[in-house]
PDB file of C-alpha atoms in Angstrom:
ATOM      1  CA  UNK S   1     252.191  76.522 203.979  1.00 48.00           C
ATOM      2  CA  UNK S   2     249.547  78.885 202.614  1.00 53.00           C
ATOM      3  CA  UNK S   3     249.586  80.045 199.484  1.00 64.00           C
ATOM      4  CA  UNK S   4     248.094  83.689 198.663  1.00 74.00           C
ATOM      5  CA  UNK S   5     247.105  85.648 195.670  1.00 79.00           C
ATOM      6  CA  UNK S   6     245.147  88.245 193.738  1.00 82.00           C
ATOM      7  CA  UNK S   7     243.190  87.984 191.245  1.00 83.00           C
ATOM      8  CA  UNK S   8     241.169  90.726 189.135  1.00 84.00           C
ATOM      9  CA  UNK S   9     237.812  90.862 186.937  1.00 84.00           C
ATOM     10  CA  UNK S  10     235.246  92.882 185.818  1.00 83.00           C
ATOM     11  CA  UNK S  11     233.040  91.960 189.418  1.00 84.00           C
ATOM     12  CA  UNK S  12     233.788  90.629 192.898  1.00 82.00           C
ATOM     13  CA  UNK S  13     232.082  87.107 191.665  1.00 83.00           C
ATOM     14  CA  UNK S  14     233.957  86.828 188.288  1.00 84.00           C
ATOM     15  CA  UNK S  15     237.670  87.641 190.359  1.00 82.00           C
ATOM     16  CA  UNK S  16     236.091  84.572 192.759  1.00 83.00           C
ATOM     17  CA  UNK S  17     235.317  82.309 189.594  1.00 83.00           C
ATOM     18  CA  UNK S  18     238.940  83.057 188.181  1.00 83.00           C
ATOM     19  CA  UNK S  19     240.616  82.660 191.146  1.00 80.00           C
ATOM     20  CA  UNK S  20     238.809  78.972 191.786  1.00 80.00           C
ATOM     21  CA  UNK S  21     239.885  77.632 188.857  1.00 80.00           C
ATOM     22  CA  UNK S  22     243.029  79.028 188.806  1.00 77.00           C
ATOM     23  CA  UNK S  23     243.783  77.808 192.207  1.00 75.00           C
ATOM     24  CA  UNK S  24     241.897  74.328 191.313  1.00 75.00           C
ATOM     25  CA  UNK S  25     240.485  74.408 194.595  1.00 75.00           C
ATOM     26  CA  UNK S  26     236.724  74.870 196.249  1.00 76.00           C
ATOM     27  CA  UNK S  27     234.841  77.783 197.915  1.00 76.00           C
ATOM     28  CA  UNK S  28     235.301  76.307 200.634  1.00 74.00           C
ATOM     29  CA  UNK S  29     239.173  75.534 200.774  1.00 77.00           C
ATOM     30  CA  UNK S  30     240.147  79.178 200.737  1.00 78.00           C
ATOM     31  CA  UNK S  31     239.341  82.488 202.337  1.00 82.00           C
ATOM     32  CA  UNK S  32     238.463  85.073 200.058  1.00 83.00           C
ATOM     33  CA  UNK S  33     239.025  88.779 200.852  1.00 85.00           C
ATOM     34  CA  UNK S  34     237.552  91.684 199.153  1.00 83.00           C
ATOM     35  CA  UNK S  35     240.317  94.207 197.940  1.00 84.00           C
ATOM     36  CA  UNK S  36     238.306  96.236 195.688  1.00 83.00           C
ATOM     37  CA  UNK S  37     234.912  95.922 194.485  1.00 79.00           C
ATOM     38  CA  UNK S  38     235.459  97.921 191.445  1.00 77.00           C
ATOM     39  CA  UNK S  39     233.488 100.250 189.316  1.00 75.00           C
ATOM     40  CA  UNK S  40     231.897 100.569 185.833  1.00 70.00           C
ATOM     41  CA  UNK S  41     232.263 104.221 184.489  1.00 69.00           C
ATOM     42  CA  UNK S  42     230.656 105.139 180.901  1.00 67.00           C
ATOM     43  CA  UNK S  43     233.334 107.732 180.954  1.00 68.00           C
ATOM     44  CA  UNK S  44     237.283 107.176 181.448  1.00 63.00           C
ATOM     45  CA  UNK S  45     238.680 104.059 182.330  1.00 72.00           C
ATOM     46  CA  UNK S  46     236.737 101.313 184.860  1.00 74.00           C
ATOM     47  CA  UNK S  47     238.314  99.776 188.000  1.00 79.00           C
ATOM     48  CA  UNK S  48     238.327  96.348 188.228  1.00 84.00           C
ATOM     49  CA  UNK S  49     237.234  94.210 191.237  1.00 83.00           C
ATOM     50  CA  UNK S  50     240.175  92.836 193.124  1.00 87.00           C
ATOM     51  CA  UNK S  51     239.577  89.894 195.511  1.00 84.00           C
ATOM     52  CA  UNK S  52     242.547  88.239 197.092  1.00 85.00           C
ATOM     53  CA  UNK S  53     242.430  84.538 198.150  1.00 83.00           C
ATOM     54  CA  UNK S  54     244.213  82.220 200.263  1.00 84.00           C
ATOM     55  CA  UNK S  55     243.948  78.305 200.200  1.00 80.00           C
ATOM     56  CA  UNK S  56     243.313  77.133 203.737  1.00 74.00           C
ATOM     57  CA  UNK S  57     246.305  74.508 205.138  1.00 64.00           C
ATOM     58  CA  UNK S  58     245.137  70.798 204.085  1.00 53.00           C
ATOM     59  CA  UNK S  59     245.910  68.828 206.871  1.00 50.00           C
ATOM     60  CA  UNK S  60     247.741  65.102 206.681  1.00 48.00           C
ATOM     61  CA  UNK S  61     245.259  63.389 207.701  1.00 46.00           C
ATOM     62  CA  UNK S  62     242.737  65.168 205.280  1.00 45.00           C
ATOM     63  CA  UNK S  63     245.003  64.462 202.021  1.00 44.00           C
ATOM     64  CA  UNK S  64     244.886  61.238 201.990  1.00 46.00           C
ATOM     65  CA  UNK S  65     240.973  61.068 201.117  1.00 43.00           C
ATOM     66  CA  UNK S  66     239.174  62.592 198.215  1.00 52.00           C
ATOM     67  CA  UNK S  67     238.207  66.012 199.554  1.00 67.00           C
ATOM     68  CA  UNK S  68     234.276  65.511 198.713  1.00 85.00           C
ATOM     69  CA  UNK S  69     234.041  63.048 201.321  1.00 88.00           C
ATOM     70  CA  UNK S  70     236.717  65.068 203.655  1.00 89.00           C
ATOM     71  CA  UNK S  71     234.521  68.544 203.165  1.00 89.00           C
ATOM     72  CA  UNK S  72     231.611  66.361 204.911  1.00 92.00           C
ATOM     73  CA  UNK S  73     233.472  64.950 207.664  1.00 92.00           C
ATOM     74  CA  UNK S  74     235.249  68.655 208.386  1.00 91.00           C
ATOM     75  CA  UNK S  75     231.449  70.011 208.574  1.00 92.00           C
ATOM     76  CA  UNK S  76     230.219  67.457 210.802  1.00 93.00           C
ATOM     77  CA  UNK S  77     232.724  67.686 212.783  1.00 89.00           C
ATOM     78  CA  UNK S  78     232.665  71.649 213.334  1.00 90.00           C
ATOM     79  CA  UNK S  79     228.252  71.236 213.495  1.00 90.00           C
ATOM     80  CA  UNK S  80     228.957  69.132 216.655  1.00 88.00           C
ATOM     81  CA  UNK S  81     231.441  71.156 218.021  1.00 86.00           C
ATOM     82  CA  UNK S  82     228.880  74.124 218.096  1.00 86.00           C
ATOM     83  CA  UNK S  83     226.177  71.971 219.284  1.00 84.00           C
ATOM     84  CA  UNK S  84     228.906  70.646 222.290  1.00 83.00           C
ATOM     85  CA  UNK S  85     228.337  67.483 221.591  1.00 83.00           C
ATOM     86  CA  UNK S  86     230.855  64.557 221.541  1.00 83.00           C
ATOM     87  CA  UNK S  87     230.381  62.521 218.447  1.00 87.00           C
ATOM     88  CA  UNK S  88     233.204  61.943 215.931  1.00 89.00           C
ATOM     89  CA  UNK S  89     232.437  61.196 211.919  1.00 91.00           C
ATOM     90  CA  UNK S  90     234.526  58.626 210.508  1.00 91.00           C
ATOM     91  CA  UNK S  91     234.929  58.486 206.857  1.00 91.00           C
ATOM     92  CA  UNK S  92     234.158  54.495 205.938  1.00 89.00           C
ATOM     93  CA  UNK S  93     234.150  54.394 201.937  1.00 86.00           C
ATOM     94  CA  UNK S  94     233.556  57.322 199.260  1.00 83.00           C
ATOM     95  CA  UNK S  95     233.700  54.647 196.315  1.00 81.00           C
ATOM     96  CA  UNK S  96     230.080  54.279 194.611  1.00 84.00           C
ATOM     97  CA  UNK S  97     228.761  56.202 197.818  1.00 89.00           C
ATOM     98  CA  UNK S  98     230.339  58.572 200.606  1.00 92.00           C
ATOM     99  CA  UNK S  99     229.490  56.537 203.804  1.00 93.00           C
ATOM    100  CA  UNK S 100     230.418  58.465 207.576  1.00 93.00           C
ATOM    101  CA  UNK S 101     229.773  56.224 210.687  1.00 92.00           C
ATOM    102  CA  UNK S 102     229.127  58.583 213.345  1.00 92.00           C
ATOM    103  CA  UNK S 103     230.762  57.729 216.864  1.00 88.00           C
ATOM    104  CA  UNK S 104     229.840  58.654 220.745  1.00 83.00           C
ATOM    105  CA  UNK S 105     229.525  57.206 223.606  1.00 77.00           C
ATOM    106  CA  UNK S 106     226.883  59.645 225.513  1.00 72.00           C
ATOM    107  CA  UNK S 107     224.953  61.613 222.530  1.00 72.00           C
ATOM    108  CA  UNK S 108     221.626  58.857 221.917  1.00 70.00           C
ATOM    109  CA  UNK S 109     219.569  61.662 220.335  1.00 82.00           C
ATOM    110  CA  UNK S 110     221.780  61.398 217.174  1.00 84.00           C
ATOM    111  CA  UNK S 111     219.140  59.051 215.494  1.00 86.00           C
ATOM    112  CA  UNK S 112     215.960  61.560 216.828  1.00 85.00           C
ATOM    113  CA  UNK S 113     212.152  59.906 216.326  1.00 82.00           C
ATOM    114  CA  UNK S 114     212.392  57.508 213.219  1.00 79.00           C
ATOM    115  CA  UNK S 115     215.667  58.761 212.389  1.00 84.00           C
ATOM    116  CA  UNK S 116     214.948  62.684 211.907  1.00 86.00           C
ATOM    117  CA  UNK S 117     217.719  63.823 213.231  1.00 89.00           C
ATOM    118  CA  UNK S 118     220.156  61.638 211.828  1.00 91.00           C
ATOM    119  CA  UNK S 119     218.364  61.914 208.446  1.00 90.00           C
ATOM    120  CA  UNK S 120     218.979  65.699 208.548  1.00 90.00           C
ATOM    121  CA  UNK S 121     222.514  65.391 209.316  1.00 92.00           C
ATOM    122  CA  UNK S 122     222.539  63.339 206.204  1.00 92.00           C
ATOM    123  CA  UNK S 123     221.350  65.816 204.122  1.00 91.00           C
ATOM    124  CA  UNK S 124     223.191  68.448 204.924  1.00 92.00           C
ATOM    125  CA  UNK S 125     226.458  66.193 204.871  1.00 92.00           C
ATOM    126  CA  UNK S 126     225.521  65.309 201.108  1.00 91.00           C
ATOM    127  CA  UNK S 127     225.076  68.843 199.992  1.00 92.00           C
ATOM    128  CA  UNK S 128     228.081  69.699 201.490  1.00 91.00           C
ATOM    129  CA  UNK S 129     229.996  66.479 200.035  1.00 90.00           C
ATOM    130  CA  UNK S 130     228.778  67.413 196.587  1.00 90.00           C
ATOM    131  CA  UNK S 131     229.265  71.043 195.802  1.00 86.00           C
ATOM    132  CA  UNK S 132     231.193  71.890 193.368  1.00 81.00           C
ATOM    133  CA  UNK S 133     230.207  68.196 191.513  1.00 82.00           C
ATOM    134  CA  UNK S 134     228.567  68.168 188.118  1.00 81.00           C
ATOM    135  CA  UNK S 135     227.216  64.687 189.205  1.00 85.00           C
ATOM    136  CA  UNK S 136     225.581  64.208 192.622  1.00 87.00           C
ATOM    137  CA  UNK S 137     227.387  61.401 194.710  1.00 88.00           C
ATOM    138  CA  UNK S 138     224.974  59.710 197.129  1.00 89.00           C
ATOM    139  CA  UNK S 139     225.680  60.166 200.712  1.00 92.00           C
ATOM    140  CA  UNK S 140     225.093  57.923 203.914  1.00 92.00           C
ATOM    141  CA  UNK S 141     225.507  58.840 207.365  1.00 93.00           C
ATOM    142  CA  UNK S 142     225.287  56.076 209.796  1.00 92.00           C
ATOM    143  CA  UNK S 143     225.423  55.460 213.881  1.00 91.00           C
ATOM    144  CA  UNK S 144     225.438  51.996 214.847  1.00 87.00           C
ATOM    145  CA  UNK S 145     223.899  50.525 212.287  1.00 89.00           C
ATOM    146  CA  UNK S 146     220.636  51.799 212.197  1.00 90.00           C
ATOM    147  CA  UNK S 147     220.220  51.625 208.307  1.00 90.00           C
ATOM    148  CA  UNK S 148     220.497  48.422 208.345  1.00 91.00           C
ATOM    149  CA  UNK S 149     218.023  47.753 211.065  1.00 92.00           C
ATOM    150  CA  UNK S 150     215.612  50.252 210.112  1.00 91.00           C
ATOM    151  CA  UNK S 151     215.951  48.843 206.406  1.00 92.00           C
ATOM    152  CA  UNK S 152     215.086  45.710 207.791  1.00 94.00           C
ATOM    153  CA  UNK S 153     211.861  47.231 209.194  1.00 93.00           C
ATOM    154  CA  UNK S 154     210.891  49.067 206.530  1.00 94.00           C
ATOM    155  CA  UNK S 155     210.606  45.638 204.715  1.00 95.00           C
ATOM    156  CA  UNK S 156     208.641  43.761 207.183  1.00 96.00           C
ATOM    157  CA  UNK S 157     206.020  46.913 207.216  1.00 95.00           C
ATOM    158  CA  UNK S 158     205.891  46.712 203.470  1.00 96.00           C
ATOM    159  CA  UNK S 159     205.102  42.827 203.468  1.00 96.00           C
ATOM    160  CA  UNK S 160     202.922  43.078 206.728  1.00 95.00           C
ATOM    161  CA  UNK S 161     200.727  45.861 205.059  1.00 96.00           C
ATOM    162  CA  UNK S 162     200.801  44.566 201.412  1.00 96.00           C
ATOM    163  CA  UNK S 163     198.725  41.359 202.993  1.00 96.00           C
ATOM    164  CA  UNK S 164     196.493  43.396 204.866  1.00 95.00           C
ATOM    165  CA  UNK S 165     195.672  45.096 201.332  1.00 95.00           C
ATOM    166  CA  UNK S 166     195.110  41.841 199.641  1.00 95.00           C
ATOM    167  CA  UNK S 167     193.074  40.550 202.563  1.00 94.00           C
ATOM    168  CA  UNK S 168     190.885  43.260 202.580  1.00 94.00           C
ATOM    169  CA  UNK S 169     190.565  44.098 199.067  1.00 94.00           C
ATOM    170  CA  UNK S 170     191.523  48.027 199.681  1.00 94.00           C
ATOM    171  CA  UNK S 171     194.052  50.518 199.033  1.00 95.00           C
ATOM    172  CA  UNK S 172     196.667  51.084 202.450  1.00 95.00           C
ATOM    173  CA  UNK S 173     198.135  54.369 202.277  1.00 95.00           C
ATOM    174  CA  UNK S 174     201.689  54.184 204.765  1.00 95.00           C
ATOM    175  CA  UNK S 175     202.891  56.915 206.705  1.00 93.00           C
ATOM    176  CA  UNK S 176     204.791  59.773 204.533  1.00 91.00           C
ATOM    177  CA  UNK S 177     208.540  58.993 204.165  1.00 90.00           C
ATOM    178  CA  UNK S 178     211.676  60.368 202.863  1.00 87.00           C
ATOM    179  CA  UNK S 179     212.633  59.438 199.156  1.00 87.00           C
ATOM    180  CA  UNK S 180     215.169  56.846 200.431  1.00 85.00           C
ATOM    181  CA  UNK S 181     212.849  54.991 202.510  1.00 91.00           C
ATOM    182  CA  UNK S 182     210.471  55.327 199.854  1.00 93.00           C
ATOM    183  CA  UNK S 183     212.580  53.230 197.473  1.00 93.00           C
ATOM    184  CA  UNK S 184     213.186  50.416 200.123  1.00 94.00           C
ATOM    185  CA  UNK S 185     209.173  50.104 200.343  1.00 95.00           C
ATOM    186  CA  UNK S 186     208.814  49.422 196.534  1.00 96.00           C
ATOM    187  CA  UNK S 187     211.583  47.597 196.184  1.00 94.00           C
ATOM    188  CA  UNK S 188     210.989  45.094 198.563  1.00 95.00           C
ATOM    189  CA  UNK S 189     207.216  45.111 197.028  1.00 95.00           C
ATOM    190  CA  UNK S 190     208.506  45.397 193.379  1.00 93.00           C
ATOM    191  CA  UNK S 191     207.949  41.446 192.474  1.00 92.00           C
ATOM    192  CA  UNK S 192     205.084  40.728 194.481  1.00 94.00           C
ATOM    193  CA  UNK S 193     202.493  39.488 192.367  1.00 94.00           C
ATOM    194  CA  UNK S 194     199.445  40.213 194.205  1.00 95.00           C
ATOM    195  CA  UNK S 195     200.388  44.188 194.730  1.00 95.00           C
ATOM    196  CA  UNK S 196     201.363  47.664 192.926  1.00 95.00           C
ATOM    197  CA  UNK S 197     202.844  50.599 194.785  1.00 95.00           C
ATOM    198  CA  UNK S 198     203.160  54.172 194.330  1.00 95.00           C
ATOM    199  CA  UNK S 199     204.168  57.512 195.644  1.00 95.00           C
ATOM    200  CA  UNK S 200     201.035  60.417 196.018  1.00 95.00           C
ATOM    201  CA  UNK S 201     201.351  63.716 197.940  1.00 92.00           C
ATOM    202  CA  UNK S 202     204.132  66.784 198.008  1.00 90.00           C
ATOM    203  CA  UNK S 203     207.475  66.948 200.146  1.00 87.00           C
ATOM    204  CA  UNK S 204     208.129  66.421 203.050  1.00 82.00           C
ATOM    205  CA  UNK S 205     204.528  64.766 203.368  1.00 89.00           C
ATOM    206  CA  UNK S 206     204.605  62.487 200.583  1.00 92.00           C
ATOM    207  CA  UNK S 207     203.973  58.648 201.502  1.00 95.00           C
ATOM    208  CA  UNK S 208     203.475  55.387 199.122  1.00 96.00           C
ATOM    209  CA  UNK S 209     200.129  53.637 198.449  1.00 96.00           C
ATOM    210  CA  UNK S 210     199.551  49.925 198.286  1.00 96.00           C
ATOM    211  CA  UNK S 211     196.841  48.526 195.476  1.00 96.00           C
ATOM    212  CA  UNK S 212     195.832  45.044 195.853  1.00 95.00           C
ATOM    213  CA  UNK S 213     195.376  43.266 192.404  1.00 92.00           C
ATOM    214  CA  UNK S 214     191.771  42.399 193.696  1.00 90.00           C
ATOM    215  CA  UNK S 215     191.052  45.596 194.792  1.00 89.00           C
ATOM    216  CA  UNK S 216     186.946  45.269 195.403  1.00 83.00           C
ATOM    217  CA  UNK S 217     184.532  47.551 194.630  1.00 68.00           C
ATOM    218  CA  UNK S 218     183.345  50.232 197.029  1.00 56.00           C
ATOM    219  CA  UNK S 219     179.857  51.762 196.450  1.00 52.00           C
ATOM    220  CA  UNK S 220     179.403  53.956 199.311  1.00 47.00           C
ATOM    221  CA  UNK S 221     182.915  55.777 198.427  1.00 52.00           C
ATOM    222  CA  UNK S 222     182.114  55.947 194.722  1.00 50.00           C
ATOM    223  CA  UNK S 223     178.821  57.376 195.257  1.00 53.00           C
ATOM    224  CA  UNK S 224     177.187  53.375 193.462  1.00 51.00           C
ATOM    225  CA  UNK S 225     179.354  53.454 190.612  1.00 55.00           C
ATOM    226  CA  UNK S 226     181.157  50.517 189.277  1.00 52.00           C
ATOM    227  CA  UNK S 227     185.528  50.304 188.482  1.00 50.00           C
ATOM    228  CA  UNK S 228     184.236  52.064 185.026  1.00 51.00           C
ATOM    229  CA  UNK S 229     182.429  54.643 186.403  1.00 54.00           C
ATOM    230  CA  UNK S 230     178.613  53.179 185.274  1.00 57.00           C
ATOM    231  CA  UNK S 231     175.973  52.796 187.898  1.00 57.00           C
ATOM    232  CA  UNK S 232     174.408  49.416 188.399  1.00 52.00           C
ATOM    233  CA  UNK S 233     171.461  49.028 186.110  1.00 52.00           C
ATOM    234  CA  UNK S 234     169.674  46.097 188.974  1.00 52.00           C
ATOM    235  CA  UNK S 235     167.556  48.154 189.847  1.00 46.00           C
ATOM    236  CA  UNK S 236     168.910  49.470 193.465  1.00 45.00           C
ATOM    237  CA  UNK S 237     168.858  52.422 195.532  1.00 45.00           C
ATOM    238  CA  UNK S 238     171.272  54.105 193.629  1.00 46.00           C
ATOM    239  CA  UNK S 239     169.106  54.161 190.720  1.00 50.00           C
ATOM    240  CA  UNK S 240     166.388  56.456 192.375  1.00 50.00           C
ATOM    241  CA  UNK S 241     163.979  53.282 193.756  1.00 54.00           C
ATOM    242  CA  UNK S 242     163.973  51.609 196.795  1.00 54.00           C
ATOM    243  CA  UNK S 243     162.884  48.092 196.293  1.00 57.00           C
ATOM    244  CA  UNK S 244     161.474  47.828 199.607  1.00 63.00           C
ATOM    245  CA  UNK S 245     158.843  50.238 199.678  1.00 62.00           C
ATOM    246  CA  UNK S 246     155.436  49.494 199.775  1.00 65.00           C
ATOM    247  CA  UNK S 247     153.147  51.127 196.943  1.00 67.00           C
ATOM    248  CA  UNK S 248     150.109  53.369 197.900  1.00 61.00           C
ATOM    249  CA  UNK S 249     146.780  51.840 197.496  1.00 66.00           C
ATOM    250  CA  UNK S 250     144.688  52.617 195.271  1.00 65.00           C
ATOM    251  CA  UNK S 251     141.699  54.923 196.227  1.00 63.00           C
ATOM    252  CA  UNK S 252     138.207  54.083 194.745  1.00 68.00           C
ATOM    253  CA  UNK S 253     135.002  56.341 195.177  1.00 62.00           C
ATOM    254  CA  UNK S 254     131.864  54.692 196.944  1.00 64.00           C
ATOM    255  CA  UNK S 255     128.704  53.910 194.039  1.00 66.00           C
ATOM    256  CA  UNK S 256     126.373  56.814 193.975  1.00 64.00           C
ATOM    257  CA  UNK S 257     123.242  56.811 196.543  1.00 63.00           C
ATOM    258  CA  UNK S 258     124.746  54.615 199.304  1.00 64.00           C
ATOM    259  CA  UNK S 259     125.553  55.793 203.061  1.00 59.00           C
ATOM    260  CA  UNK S 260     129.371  55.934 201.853  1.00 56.00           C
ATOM    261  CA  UNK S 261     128.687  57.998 198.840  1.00 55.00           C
ATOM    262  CA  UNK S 262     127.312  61.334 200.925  1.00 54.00           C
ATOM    263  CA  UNK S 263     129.565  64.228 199.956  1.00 52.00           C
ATOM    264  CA  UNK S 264     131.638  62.699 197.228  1.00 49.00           C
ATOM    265  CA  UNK S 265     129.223  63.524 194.640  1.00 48.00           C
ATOM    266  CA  UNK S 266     127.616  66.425 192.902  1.00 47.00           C
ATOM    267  CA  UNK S 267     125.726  64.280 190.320  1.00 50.00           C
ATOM    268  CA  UNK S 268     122.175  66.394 188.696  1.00 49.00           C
ATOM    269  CA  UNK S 269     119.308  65.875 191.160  1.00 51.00           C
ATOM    270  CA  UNK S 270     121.481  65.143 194.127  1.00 53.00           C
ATOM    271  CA  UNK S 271     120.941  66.965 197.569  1.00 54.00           C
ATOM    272  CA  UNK S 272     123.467  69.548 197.077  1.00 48.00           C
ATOM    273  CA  UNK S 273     122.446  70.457 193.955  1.00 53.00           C
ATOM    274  CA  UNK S 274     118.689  70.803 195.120  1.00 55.00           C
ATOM    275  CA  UNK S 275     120.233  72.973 198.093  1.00 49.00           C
ATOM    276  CA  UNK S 276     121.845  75.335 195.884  1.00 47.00           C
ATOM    277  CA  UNK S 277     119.831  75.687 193.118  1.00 52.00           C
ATOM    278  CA  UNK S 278     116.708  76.509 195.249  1.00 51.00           C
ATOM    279  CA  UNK S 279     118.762  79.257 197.023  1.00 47.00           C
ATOM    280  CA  UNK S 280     119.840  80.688 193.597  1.00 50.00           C
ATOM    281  CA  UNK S 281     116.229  80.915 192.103  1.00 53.00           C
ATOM    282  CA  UNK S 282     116.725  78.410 189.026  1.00 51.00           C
ATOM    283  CA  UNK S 283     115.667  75.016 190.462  1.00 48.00           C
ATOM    284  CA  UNK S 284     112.327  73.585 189.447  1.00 51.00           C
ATOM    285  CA  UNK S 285     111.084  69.911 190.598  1.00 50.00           C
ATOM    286  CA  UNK S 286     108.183  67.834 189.605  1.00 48.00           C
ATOM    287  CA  UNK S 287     106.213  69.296 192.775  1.00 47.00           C
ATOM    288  CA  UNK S 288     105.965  72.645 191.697  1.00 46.00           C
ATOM    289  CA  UNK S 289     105.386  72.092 187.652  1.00 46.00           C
ATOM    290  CA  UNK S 290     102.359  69.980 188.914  1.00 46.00           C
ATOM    291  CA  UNK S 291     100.844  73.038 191.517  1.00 44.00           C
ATOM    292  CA  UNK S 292     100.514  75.481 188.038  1.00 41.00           C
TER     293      UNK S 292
END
């Protein structure tokens, strides 16, 4: 039987609040219905908002579970009825987690490419599952076991890429994950003794990095500078000096009056000094100091 009533406040959202807690029930367990929104006068006396609510029918079958699970399973189940799909949610457990098995026999897209799809139904199902809840409750949505099997995977990746790391001495970034699949890769890497892990980037792209323990030391991507940021002091090409060039020789000017010495030197008494000095007026030689 439904049960109806009215309740008044100051605003539409305060008569809601009231009526909630009154009622001891969810947003979502009743339909609300806006009598009056009311109306704040500086003058005279104000009308208050009137809403009036009724609590929805709770079927059998519904009160025997706790109603944050049951509030996911009633949303699933009306998502795939708009979507025209045949796939029923069973409630399995709502103890330390709410876990729904999902059931059909002809809709295989439920899981999507690495789980997207069912991953989104998860998330939705869990904010569903906890509103109202001071604490968030953890909530799993599952189809034939594929969080087991893709748990499974997720640890063989994490091993198979953690030796690749150590082999080659080098960071390996993975493929960007959800947070949940995030955990299972440093968890099943958390007492490895050879490897660290951690998380880099922003939602929804963020993905976890592998360190090897003997991580080496990459010049070319560190521009020649050591783990502590110095540059090697041996001398190398990161210093300025490549130690494989040749030096330049050494020129050396030919000894005055020889064949090799003709235009490399301007020495007194030489030809182009006699050249230029007679043509200027101011050269005298031992010829012409003898004709006087």
């Amino acid at each position: 039987m439904e049960k109806t009533l009215n309740f008044t406040a100051k605003t539409v959202e305060e008569a809601i609040e009231e009526g909630l807690k009154e009622l001891n029930v969810s947003r979502e367990e009743v339909e609300i219905e806006v009598i009056s929104e009311g109306k704040a006068r500086r003058i005279g006396k104000s009308v208050p908002a009137e809403v009036k609510m009724t609590v929805k029918e709770i079927s059998p079958a519904r009160s025997e579970t706790s109603s944050d699970g049951a509030r996911a399973v009633d949303f699933l189940n009306g998502l795939f009825a708009r979507l025209g799909e045949e796939v029923v949610p069973v409630l399995e457990s709502e103890e330390e987690k709410i876990v729904i098995n999902l059931q059909s026999a002809s809709f295989k897209g439920i899981i999507g490419r690495r789980g997207e799809v069912i991953d989104a139904l998860q998330t939705l199902a869990g904010a569903v599952a906890n509103t109202g809840r001071k604490s968030y409750k953890r909530v799993v949505v599952d189809f034939e076991n594929y969080r087991e099997r893709r748990e499974e995977t997720l640890q063989h990746v994490a091993e198979k890429f953690a030796a690749k790391a150590v082999r080659l001495g080098k960071k390996v970034r993975l493929e960007p994950m959800n947070p949940y699949e995030r955990r299972i890769i440093h968890a099943a890497l958390m007492e490895n003794p050879d490897v660290t892990t951690h998380s880099e980037g922003s939602e929804p792209a963020r993905f976890v990095v592998i360190t090897p323990k003997n991580l080496r030391f990459d010049r070319t991507r560190q521009g020649g500078r050591d783990n502590r940021g110095n540059r090697p002091s041996n001398g190398g090409k990161f210093n300025g000096k490549d130690r494989n060039a040749k030096p330049y020789p050494k020129r050396t000017l030919p000894k005055e009056n020889t064949p090799q010495s003709s235009g490399t030197s301007l020495n007194r008494g030489s030809s182009y000094q006699r050249f230029f000095g007679s043509y200027l007026g101011n050269f005298r030689d031992d010829d012409s100091n003898n004709e006087e």
